[in-house]
Short mmCIF file of C-alpha atoms in Angstrom, two decimals:
data_model
loop_
_atom_site.label_atom_id
_atom_site.label_comp_id
_atom_site.label_asym_id
_atom_site.label_seq_id
_atom_site.Cartn_x
_atom_site.Cartn_y
_atom_site.Cartn_z
CA MET A 1 -8.61 9.01 -9.39
CA LEU A 2 -5.92 8.12 -12.18
CA GLY A 3 -8.69 7.90 -14.72
CA ILE A 4 -10.13 11.40 -13.86
CA ALA A 5 -6.58 12.86 -13.64
CA THR A 6 -5.81 11.44 -17.20
CA LEU A 7 -9.13 12.63 -18.81
CA THR A 8 -8.64 16.15 -17.25
CA THR A 9 -4.87 16.35 -18.39
CA ILE A 10 -5.80 15.39 -21.83
CA ALA A 11 -8.78 17.78 -22.02
CA ALA A 12 -6.45 20.63 -20.66
CA LEU A 13 -3.73 19.83 -23.23
CA ALA A 14 -6.27 19.66 -26.08
CA PHE A 15 -7.57 23.06 -24.91
CA ALA A 16 -4.13 24.47 -24.84
CA ALA A 17 -3.28 23.16 -28.24
CA VAL A 18 -6.43 24.69 -29.76
CA THR A 19 -5.98 27.90 -27.94
CA ILE A 20 -2.34 28.52 -28.79
CA GLY A 21 -3.09 27.28 -32.37
CA ASN A 22 -5.74 29.89 -32.79
CA VAL A 23 -3.40 32.50 -31.31
CA LEU A 24 -0.64 31.48 -33.86
CA GLU A 25 -3.07 31.50 -36.74
CA ARG A 26 -4.45 35.01 -35.86
CA PHE A 27 -0.76 36.23 -35.46
CA VAL A 28 0.26 34.82 -38.79
CA THR A 29 -2.92 36.03 -40.62
CA ARG A 30 -2.37 39.54 -39.07
CA GLY A 31 0.93 39.76 -40.90
CA LEU A 32 -0.64 38.72 -44.16
CA ASP A 33 -3.59 41.06 -43.66
CA GLN A 34 -0.95 43.91 -43.07
CA GLN A 35 0.74 43.33 -46.52
CA LEU A 36 -2.70 43.22 -48.26
CA ASP A 37 -3.94 46.30 -46.57
CA ALA A 38 -0.93 48.05 -47.62
CA GLN A 39 -1.43 47.22 -51.26
CA VAL A 40 -5.19 48.12 -51.02
CA ASN A 41 -4.19 51.59 -49.67
CA VAL A 42 -1.80 52.02 -52.55
CA LEU A 43 -4.61 51.36 -54.86
CA ALA A 44 -7.08 53.54 -52.93
CA ARG A 45 -4.77 56.51 -53.47
CA ALA A 46 -4.50 55.71 -57.17
CA VAL A 47 -8.28 55.96 -57.69
CA ARG A 48 -9.45 59.27 -59.22
CA PRO A 49 -12.53 61.08 -57.87
CA ASP A 50 -14.32 59.95 -61.19
CA GLY A 51 -13.76 56.31 -60.45
CA THR A 52 -10.96 55.63 -62.95
CA LEU A 53 -7.46 54.39 -61.88
CA ASP A 54 -4.35 56.33 -62.31
CA GLN A 55 -2.12 53.43 -63.55
CA ALA A 56 1.13 55.43 -62.86
CA ARG A 57 0.28 55.55 -59.16
CA ALA A 58 -1.10 51.90 -58.95
CA ILE A 59 2.24 50.45 -58.24
CA SER A 60 2.57 46.85 -57.10
CA LEU A 61 4.41 46.18 -53.82
CA PRO A 62 7.43 43.68 -53.97
CA ALA A 63 5.41 40.51 -53.14
CA PHE A 64 2.92 41.39 -56.00
CA GLU A 65 5.48 41.78 -58.66
CA GLU A 66 6.68 38.20 -58.73
CA GLN A 67 5.27 36.08 -61.50
CA GLY A 68 3.38 32.90 -60.36
CA SER A 69 3.73 33.97 -56.71
CA GLY A 70 0.01 33.77 -56.26
CA TRP A 71 -0.22 37.56 -55.29
CA GLY A 72 -2.53 39.79 -57.03
CA TRP A 73 -4.92 42.80 -57.03
CA ARG A 74 -7.93 43.96 -58.81
CA VAL A 75 -9.94 47.16 -59.18
CA ASP A 76 -13.62 46.95 -60.14
CA GLY A 77 -15.80 49.91 -61.02
CA LEU A 78 -18.31 51.42 -63.45
CA ALA A 79 -15.47 53.23 -65.22
CA GLY A 80 -13.52 50.00 -65.78
CA HIS A 81 -11.65 47.05 -64.38
CA TRP A 82 -7.84 46.79 -63.89
CA ALA A 83 -5.77 43.83 -62.41
CA SER A 84 -2.25 42.77 -61.89
CA GLY A 85 -0.55 39.47 -60.79
CA ALA A 86 -2.51 36.33 -60.21
CA ALA A 87 -6.04 36.38 -61.56
CA ILE A 88 -8.31 36.50 -58.64
CA VAL A 89 -11.87 34.75 -58.61
CA THR A 90 -13.43 35.95 -55.47
CA THR A 91 -16.39 34.32 -53.78
CA LEU A 92 -17.13 37.42 -51.35
CA GLU A 93 -19.97 39.63 -52.68
CA PRO A 94 -18.88 43.15 -53.17
CA LEU A 95 -19.22 45.08 -49.87
CA PRO A 96 -21.58 48.13 -49.74
CA PRO A 97 -19.75 51.39 -49.62
CA ARG A 98 -19.54 53.41 -46.32
CA PRO A 99 -19.95 57.15 -46.54
CA PRO A 100 -16.72 59.03 -46.35
CA HIS A 101 -15.87 61.49 -43.67
CA GLY A 102 -13.83 64.61 -44.15
CA ARG A 103 -12.14 65.42 -47.39
CA ASN A 104 -12.01 63.08 -50.43
CA ASP A 105 -8.24 62.61 -50.27
CA GLY A 106 -8.61 61.07 -46.95
CA ARG A 107 -11.20 58.62 -47.86
CA ALA A 108 -8.83 55.70 -47.90
CA ARG A 109 -7.77 56.26 -44.30
CA GLU A 110 -11.38 56.58 -43.20
CA LEU A 111 -12.41 53.21 -44.74
CA ARG A 112 -11.20 49.75 -43.44
CA PRO A 113 -10.56 46.79 -45.65
CA HIS A 114 -12.63 43.54 -44.98
CA PRO A 115 -11.30 40.06 -45.08
CA GLY A 116 -12.40 37.14 -47.37
CA GLU A 117 -11.36 33.71 -48.81
CA GLY A 118 -11.49 32.75 -52.42
CA ARG A 119 -9.46 31.03 -55.13
CA ASP A 120 -7.32 32.14 -57.89
CA ALA A 121 -7.68 31.00 -61.65
CA ARG A 122 -5.54 27.86 -60.84
CA GLY A 123 -7.92 26.93 -58.10
CA GLU A 124 -5.45 27.83 -55.24
CA ARG A 125 -6.95 29.00 -52.10
CA VAL A 126 -6.13 32.81 -51.58
CA HIS A 127 -6.84 35.16 -48.66
CA PHE A 128 -7.80 38.68 -49.72
CA ARG A 129 -8.81 42.08 -48.37
CA GLN A 130 -11.51 44.17 -50.00
CA LEU A 131 -12.33 47.85 -49.79
CA ALA A 132 -15.46 49.40 -51.26
CA LEU A 133 -14.30 53.00 -52.12
CA PRO A 134 -17.09 55.66 -52.79
CA THR A 135 -16.39 57.84 -55.89
CA LYS A 136 -18.64 60.25 -57.91
CA SER A 137 -19.37 57.68 -60.54
CA GLY A 138 -20.28 54.95 -57.88
CA PRO A 139 -18.39 52.44 -55.56
CA VAL A 140 -14.97 51.01 -56.67
CA LEU A 141 -14.19 47.61 -55.28
CA LEU A 142 -10.42 47.17 -54.33
CA THR A 143 -9.19 43.73 -53.86
CA ALA A 144 -5.66 42.57 -52.80
CA ALA A 145 -5.08 38.75 -52.40
CA GLY A 146 -2.22 36.45 -51.36
CA PRO A 147 -1.88 32.69 -51.35
CA ARG A 148 -3.21 30.91 -48.18
CA ARG A 149 -0.15 28.88 -47.94
CA VAL A 150 1.69 31.98 -46.77
CA ALA A 151 -0.23 31.76 -43.56
CA VAL A 152 -0.70 27.92 -43.43
CA ALA A 153 2.86 26.93 -43.93
CA PRO A 154 4.38 28.89 -40.86
CA LEU A 155 1.33 27.86 -38.76
CA ARG A 156 2.13 24.07 -39.66
CA GLU A 157 5.83 24.69 -38.81
CA ALA A 158 4.96 26.09 -35.47
CA MET A 159 2.42 23.50 -34.63
CA VAL A 160 4.59 20.55 -35.00
CA PRO A 161 7.01 21.68 -32.09
CA LEU A 162 4.00 22.90 -30.17
CA LEU A 163 2.24 19.55 -30.32
CA LEU A 164 5.34 17.73 -29.49
CA SER A 165 6.08 19.80 -26.47
CA LEU A 166 2.40 19.50 -25.21
CA ALA A 167 2.86 15.66 -25.75
CA LEU A 168 5.94 15.65 -23.61
CA LEU A 169 4.15 17.81 -21.09
CA GLY A 170 1.40 15.42 -21.09
CA GLY A 171 3.67 12.44 -20.51
CA ALA A 172 5.50 14.20 -17.70
CA LEU A 173 2.20 15.14 -16.03
CA ALA A 174 0.88 11.47 -16.38
CA VAL A 175 4.17 10.12 -14.75
CA ALA A 176 3.86 12.80 -11.87
CA THR A 177 0.19 11.80 -11.47
CA VAL A 178 1.11 8.12 -11.14
CA LEU A 179 3.79 8.86 -8.81
CA GLN A 180 1.68 11.16 -6.76
CA LEU A 181 -1.02 8.55 -6.36
CA ARG A 182 1.42 5.73 -5.73
CA PHE A 183 3.19 7.56 -2.82
CA GLY A 184 -0.05 9.42 -1.72
CA LEU A 185 -1.98 6.28 -1.28
CA ARG A 186 0.90 4.27 0.35
CA PRO A 187 -0.35 5.02 3.94
CA LEU A 188 -3.75 3.56 2.89
CA ARG A 189 -2.15 0.39 1.61
CA ARG A 190 -0.11 -0.04 4.88
CA LEU A 191 -3.26 0.58 6.89
CA ARG A 192 -5.08 -2.02 4.97
CA ASN A 193 -2.12 -4.66 5.55
CA GLU A 194 -2.21 -3.63 9.20
CA LEU A 195 -5.84 -4.20 9.48
CA ALA A 196 -5.43 -7.68 7.79
CA GLU A 197 -2.92 -8.33 10.59
CA VAL A 198 -5.38 -7.40 13.10
CA ARG A 199 -8.15 -9.58 11.47
CA ALA A 200 -5.70 -12.57 11.29
CA GLY A 201 -4.91 -12.27 14.99
CA ARG A 202 -1.17 -11.31 14.57
CA LEU A 203 -1.81 -7.77 15.87
CA ARG A 204 -4.08 -6.52 18.51
CA HIS A 205 -4.47 -2.90 17.44
CA ILE A 206 -3.46 -0.82 14.44
CA PRO A 207 -0.28 1.03 15.13
CA ILE A 208 -0.94 4.79 15.99
CA GLU A 209 2.12 5.91 14.06
CA GLN A 210 0.21 7.13 10.94
CA PRO A 211 0.24 10.42 8.87
CA ALA A 212 -1.81 13.14 10.01
CA GLU A 213 -4.63 12.57 7.56
CA ILE A 214 -4.79 8.85 8.56
CA ALA A 215 -4.42 9.05 12.23
CA PRO A 216 -8.04 9.77 13.01
CA LEU A 217 -9.02 6.83 10.96
CA ALA A 218 -6.59 4.50 12.78
CA THR A 219 -7.91 5.79 16.20
CA GLU A 220 -11.52 5.10 15.21
CA LEU A 221 -10.61 1.58 13.89
CA ASN A 222 -8.76 0.81 17.27
CA ALA A 223 -11.81 2.07 19.20
CA LEU A 224 -14.02 -0.20 17.21
CA ILE A 225 -11.76 -3.26 17.69
CA ASP A 226 -11.75 -2.59 21.40
CA GLN A 227 -15.60 -2.17 21.44
CA ASN A 228 -15.97 -5.51 19.57
CA GLU A 229 -13.71 -7.26 21.90
CA ALA A 230 -15.61 -5.96 25.08
CA GLY A 231 -18.75 -6.99 23.39
CA LEU A 232 -17.45 -10.42 22.90
CA ALA A 233 -16.26 -10.88 26.44
CA HIS A 234 -19.64 -9.51 27.70
CA ALA A 235 -21.47 -11.89 25.34
CA ARG A 236 -19.55 -14.77 26.54
CA ARG A 237 -20.02 -14.09 30.25
CA HIS A 238 -23.72 -14.10 29.57
CA VAL A 239 -23.42 -17.39 27.76
CA SER A 240 -21.48 -18.85 30.57
CA ASN A 241 -24.08 -17.58 33.13
CA LEU A 242 -26.96 -18.80 31.00
CA ALA A 243 -25.28 -22.21 30.56
CA HIS A 244 -24.84 -22.57 34.32
CA GLY A 245 -28.28 -21.33 34.88
CA LEU A 246 -29.92 -23.87 32.63
CA LYS A 247 -27.54 -26.91 33.22
CA THR A 248 -27.97 -26.96 36.83
CA PRO A 249 -31.80 -27.47 36.87
CA LEU A 250 -31.42 -29.80 33.95
CA ALA A 251 -29.01 -31.88 36.03
CA ALA A 252 -31.15 -31.99 39.02
CA LEU A 253 -34.06 -32.99 36.90
CA SER A 254 -31.89 -35.93 35.49
CA VAL A 255 -31.06 -36.98 38.95
CA LYS A 256 -34.76 -37.00 40.00
CA LEU A 257 -35.68 -39.02 36.96
CA ALA A 258 -32.96 -41.47 37.77
CA GLU A 259 -34.84 -42.44 40.93
CA VAL A 260 -36.80 -45.81 40.80
CA GLY A 261 -40.09 -45.51 39.48
CA ARG A 262 -40.02 -41.89 38.35
CA ASP A 263 -39.18 -42.65 34.64
CA PRO A 264 -39.99 -46.39 34.17
CA ASP A 265 -39.35 -46.34 30.28
CA GLY A 266 -36.63 -43.79 30.26
CA SER A 267 -38.49 -41.50 27.89
CA LEU A 268 -38.41 -38.55 30.12
CA GLY A 269 -34.70 -38.92 30.79
CA GLU A 270 -34.22 -39.00 27.02
CA MET A 271 -36.10 -35.82 26.58
CA VAL A 272 -34.10 -34.08 29.24
CA THR A 273 -30.95 -35.13 27.62
CA GLN A 274 -32.27 -33.80 24.21
CA ILE A 275 -33.19 -30.42 25.81
CA ASP A 276 -29.59 -30.28 27.30
CA GLN A 277 -27.99 -31.00 23.85
CA ARG A 278 -30.14 -28.31 22.31
CA VAL A 279 -29.20 -25.89 24.95
CA CYS A 280 -25.46 -26.64 24.22
CA HIS A 281 -26.06 -26.25 20.52
CA HIS A 282 -27.70 -23.00 20.55
CA LEU A 283 -25.33 -21.58 23.24
CA GLY A 284 -22.40 -22.62 21.12
CA ARG A 285 -23.88 -20.60 18.15
CA ALA A 286 -24.57 -17.65 20.25
CA ARG A 287 -20.93 -17.71 21.44
CA ALA A 288 -19.45 -17.99 18.09
CA ALA A 289 -21.81 -15.38 16.68
CA ALA A 290 -21.39 -12.87 19.38
CA PRO A 291 -20.25 -9.21 18.52
CA GLY A 292 -16.52 -9.21 17.89
CA SER A 293 -16.18 -12.89 17.28
CA ASN A 294 -14.66 -12.19 13.85
CA ARG A 295 -11.43 -11.18 15.53
CA ARG A 296 -9.76 -14.53 15.81
CA THR A 297 -6.56 -15.48 17.59
CA ARG A 298 -3.71 -17.66 16.57
CA THR A 299 -4.35 -21.34 17.63
CA PRO A 300 -1.66 -23.95 16.88
CA LEU A 301 -3.54 -26.97 15.31
CA ALA A 302 -1.41 -29.95 16.19
CA PRO A 303 -1.23 -29.52 20.07
CA ALA A 304 -5.12 -28.79 20.27
CA VAL A 305 -5.92 -31.92 18.23
CA ALA A 306 -3.43 -34.07 20.30
CA ASP A 307 -5.10 -32.94 23.55
CA LEU A 308 -8.54 -33.85 22.26
CA THR A 309 -7.46 -37.25 20.92
CA SER A 310 -5.79 -38.06 24.25
CA ALA A 311 -9.08 -37.12 26.10
CA LEU A 312 -11.18 -39.15 23.78
CA GLN A 313 -8.93 -42.12 24.27
CA ARG A 314 -9.30 -41.94 27.88
CA ILE A 315 -13.09 -41.58 27.58
CA HIS A 316 -13.46 -44.57 25.08
CA ALA A 317 -10.68 -46.58 26.68
CA GLU A 318 -12.78 -49.76 26.23
CA TRP A 319 -12.80 -49.19 22.38
CA PRO A 320 -9.51 -50.59 20.83
CA ILE A 321 -9.16 -47.74 18.22
CA SER A 322 -5.79 -46.55 17.00
CA VAL A 323 -5.35 -43.00 16.09
CA VAL A 324 -2.85 -41.73 13.49
CA MET A 325 -2.05 -38.07 13.14
CA GLU A 326 -0.22 -36.31 10.30
CA ILE A 327 -0.54 -32.50 11.12
CA ALA A 328 1.87 -29.90 9.77
CA ASP A 329 3.32 -27.21 12.03
CA ILE A 330 0.50 -24.77 11.14
CA ALA A 331 -2.01 -22.69 13.03
CA VAL A 332 -5.50 -21.60 12.45
CA ALA A 333 -7.06 -18.16 12.86
CA VAL A 334 -9.83 -19.48 15.15
CA ASP A 335 -10.52 -19.14 18.87
CA SER A 336 -9.16 -22.10 20.76
CA GLN A 337 -12.57 -22.76 22.35
CA ASP A 338 -14.32 -22.94 18.94
CA LEU A 339 -11.59 -25.13 17.70
CA ASP A 340 -11.97 -27.57 20.64
CA GLU A 341 -15.72 -27.73 20.19
CA MET A 342 -15.44 -28.41 16.38
CA VAL A 343 -12.68 -30.96 16.34
CA GLY A 344 -13.88 -32.53 19.53
CA ASN A 345 -17.56 -33.19 17.89
CA LEU A 346 -15.77 -34.55 14.70
CA LEU A 347 -13.53 -36.84 16.78
CA ASP A 348 -16.29 -37.98 19.05
CA ASN A 349 -18.31 -38.94 16.03
CA ALA A 350 -15.42 -40.75 14.32
CA SER A 351 -14.72 -42.72 17.47
CA ARG A 352 -18.32 -43.80 17.91
CA TYR A 353 -18.39 -45.49 14.44
CA ALA A 354 -14.68 -46.40 13.72
CA ARG A 355 -14.15 -50.13 13.86
CA SER A 356 -10.32 -50.05 14.70
CA ALA A 357 -8.57 -46.90 13.40
CA ILE A 358 -9.01 -43.08 12.92
CA ARG A 359 -6.59 -41.00 10.66
CA ILE A 360 -6.20 -37.24 11.16
CA THR A 361 -4.37 -35.24 8.53
CA ALA A 362 -3.98 -31.52 8.04
CA HIS A 363 -2.09 -29.32 5.63
CA ALA A 364 -2.31 -25.64 4.40
CA VAL A 365 -4.03 -24.83 0.91
CA ILE A 366 -3.77 -21.23 -0.27
CA GLY A 367 -4.60 -19.30 2.86
CA THR A 368 -6.70 -22.11 4.47
CA VAL A 369 -6.16 -25.28 6.53
CA GLU A 370 -7.85 -28.51 5.52
CA LEU A 371 -8.34 -30.80 8.38
CA ALA A 372 -9.60 -34.28 7.48
CA ILE A 373 -10.65 -36.85 9.86
CA ASP A 374 -11.04 -40.47 8.53
CA ASP A 375 -12.48 -43.64 10.07
CA ASP A 376 -12.83 -47.02 8.98
CA GLY A 377 -16.46 -47.44 10.03
CA PRO A 378 -19.65 -48.32 8.02
CA GLY A 379 -19.73 -44.83 6.38
CA LEU A 380 -22.73 -43.13 4.98
CA SER A 381 -24.50 -42.97 1.66
CA GLU A 382 -24.63 -39.69 -0.23
CA ALA A 383 -28.26 -38.97 0.86
CA ALA A 384 -27.33 -39.75 4.50
CA MET A 385 -24.32 -37.33 4.42
CA GLY A 386 -26.66 -34.36 3.74
CA GLU A 387 -29.08 -35.62 6.43
CA ALA A 388 -26.23 -35.91 9.00
CA LEU A 389 -25.56 -32.11 9.12
CA VAL A 390 -29.16 -31.23 9.87
CA PRO A 391 -29.45 -30.38 13.66
CA GLY A 392 -31.00 -33.05 15.75
CA ARG A 393 -31.23 -35.57 12.99
CA ARG A 394 -29.96 -39.00 14.29
CA LEU A 395 -29.26 -41.51 11.65
CA ASP A 396 -28.43 -44.37 13.95
CA GLU A 397 -30.79 -44.64 16.86
CA ARG A 398 -28.50 -47.30 18.57
CA GLY A 399 -25.74 -44.71 19.03
CA GLY A 400 -25.24 -42.61 22.13
CA GLY A 401 -25.38 -39.15 20.38
CA HIS A 402 -28.23 -36.88 19.94
CA GLY A 403 -27.76 -35.58 16.27
CA PHE A 404 -26.18 -32.12 17.10
CA GLY A 405 -22.21 -32.93 16.86
CA LEU A 406 -21.84 -32.52 13.04
CA SER A 407 -24.19 -29.59 12.70
CA ILE A 408 -22.46 -27.68 15.58
CA ALA A 409 -19.18 -28.25 13.99
CA GLN A 410 -20.51 -27.21 10.59
CA GLU A 411 -21.97 -23.96 11.94
CA LEU A 412 -18.94 -23.06 14.08
CA ALA A 413 -16.65 -23.62 10.92
CA GLU A 414 -18.82 -21.34 8.89
CA LEU A 415 -18.96 -18.74 11.51
CA ASN A 416 -15.14 -18.75 11.56
CA GLY A 417 -14.92 -18.39 7.75
CA GLY A 418 -14.55 -22.07 6.96
CA SER A 419 -16.57 -24.96 5.98
CA LEU A 420 -17.31 -28.80 6.64
CA VAL A 421 -17.84 -31.36 3.94
CA LEU A 422 -18.61 -35.06 4.33
CA SER A 423 -17.30 -37.56 1.87
CA ARG A 424 -16.28 -41.20 1.56
CA SER A 425 -13.08 -42.10 3.18
CA PRO A 426 -10.32 -44.18 1.50
CA GLN A 427 -10.31 -46.29 4.78
CA GLY A 428 -13.91 -47.38 4.01
CA GLY A 429 -15.82 -45.12 6.35
CA LEU A 430 -16.62 -41.48 6.54
CA ARG A 431 -14.37 -38.54 5.99
CA ALA A 432 -15.15 -35.16 7.58
CA THR A 433 -13.09 -32.38 5.83
CA MET A 434 -13.08 -29.14 7.70
CA THR A 435 -11.55 -25.92 6.18
CA LEU A 436 -10.54 -23.10 8.40
CA PRO A 437 -8.69 -19.86 7.81
CA VAL A 438 -4.91 -20.16 8.21
CA ALA A 439 -2.94 -17.88 10.77
CA VAL A 440 0.44 -17.02 9.41
#
């Protein structure tokens, strides 16, 4: 908008400068033409019917009497040539005569001089007026010339303040355009910030107190937010119902297979367990990717991690593992259920392979939160770290997991606008670094 306004303003000012310049030039040139026409009319009255010049009547007007002024006149005909003042070298061909109307003494009033450009004997540009006057002996060409600088000098003097005024006007219009855009677009900038607040979970709706032009947009955005939130709740209810519908038969099947003789080698029970894990995996993805899931809430990180750590320590009470937490007072823009599932899978994986200690640290980094979980276990090679994030890929068949924990944590982190990276821990084991959006 600013670029278009600038270009149109420059074009308008340029057009105004050219137009006003042409008007001034015509005005100044008209005054010069009037002086030259007056001299041509004097000469026309001094021409006799036989084409000779009555020199007594061929007087020079005041401007033409000054020596070296650049003013001059000429009379050219078959009967002779007469001149006064500056020597004129015209570049315009003699004009054809026009037939007179009325009496011969009125012929000068019946004919109109024609303009032309030329140079005098010194090479200076001159502006002249010519009249082809018909006589009995043939046409007589009357020429009166004046220096072009007479018209150019006033024009230049007038154009300097004109261009300066137009430049000041252009600057004032540019400032006015910038101010208009700045204040005119302020409601849109405020709306953008309010929408960012909703996206970060600090506001539930966009405030409806908006200018009349923006109010319909704010209403539509709030309706879209409500629709997405309703869609998310609806999707989660279906996920919950589906989870209950699938897990109950799987649990019953597991009980049946646990009876003596039904699963001698335990392979069927292992398959049922894998099915259960796959159901949990895909249901978790569906819940996180449900419509409206991008609207995140503000979840404090330290209390959530502390609750998960306490629960895992009770579950694995037989393992002597110490947990050290260093988490700043920060919150993430992630749903609490998603956060529990992500951090819970990472902590469960660390507790399975740690020898004696797990270290949990978290700090804010430019709009994000980096949560790192280190263990002092055997760790993984570079190739194995990539394999560990593949769903269902078990790198250690002796463990109790089924290969879905890390992949679920990674997918949930990405669906929430974050990431999960595995690396070597300074404690010798594995480091899982999860990046999540921060909630201010």
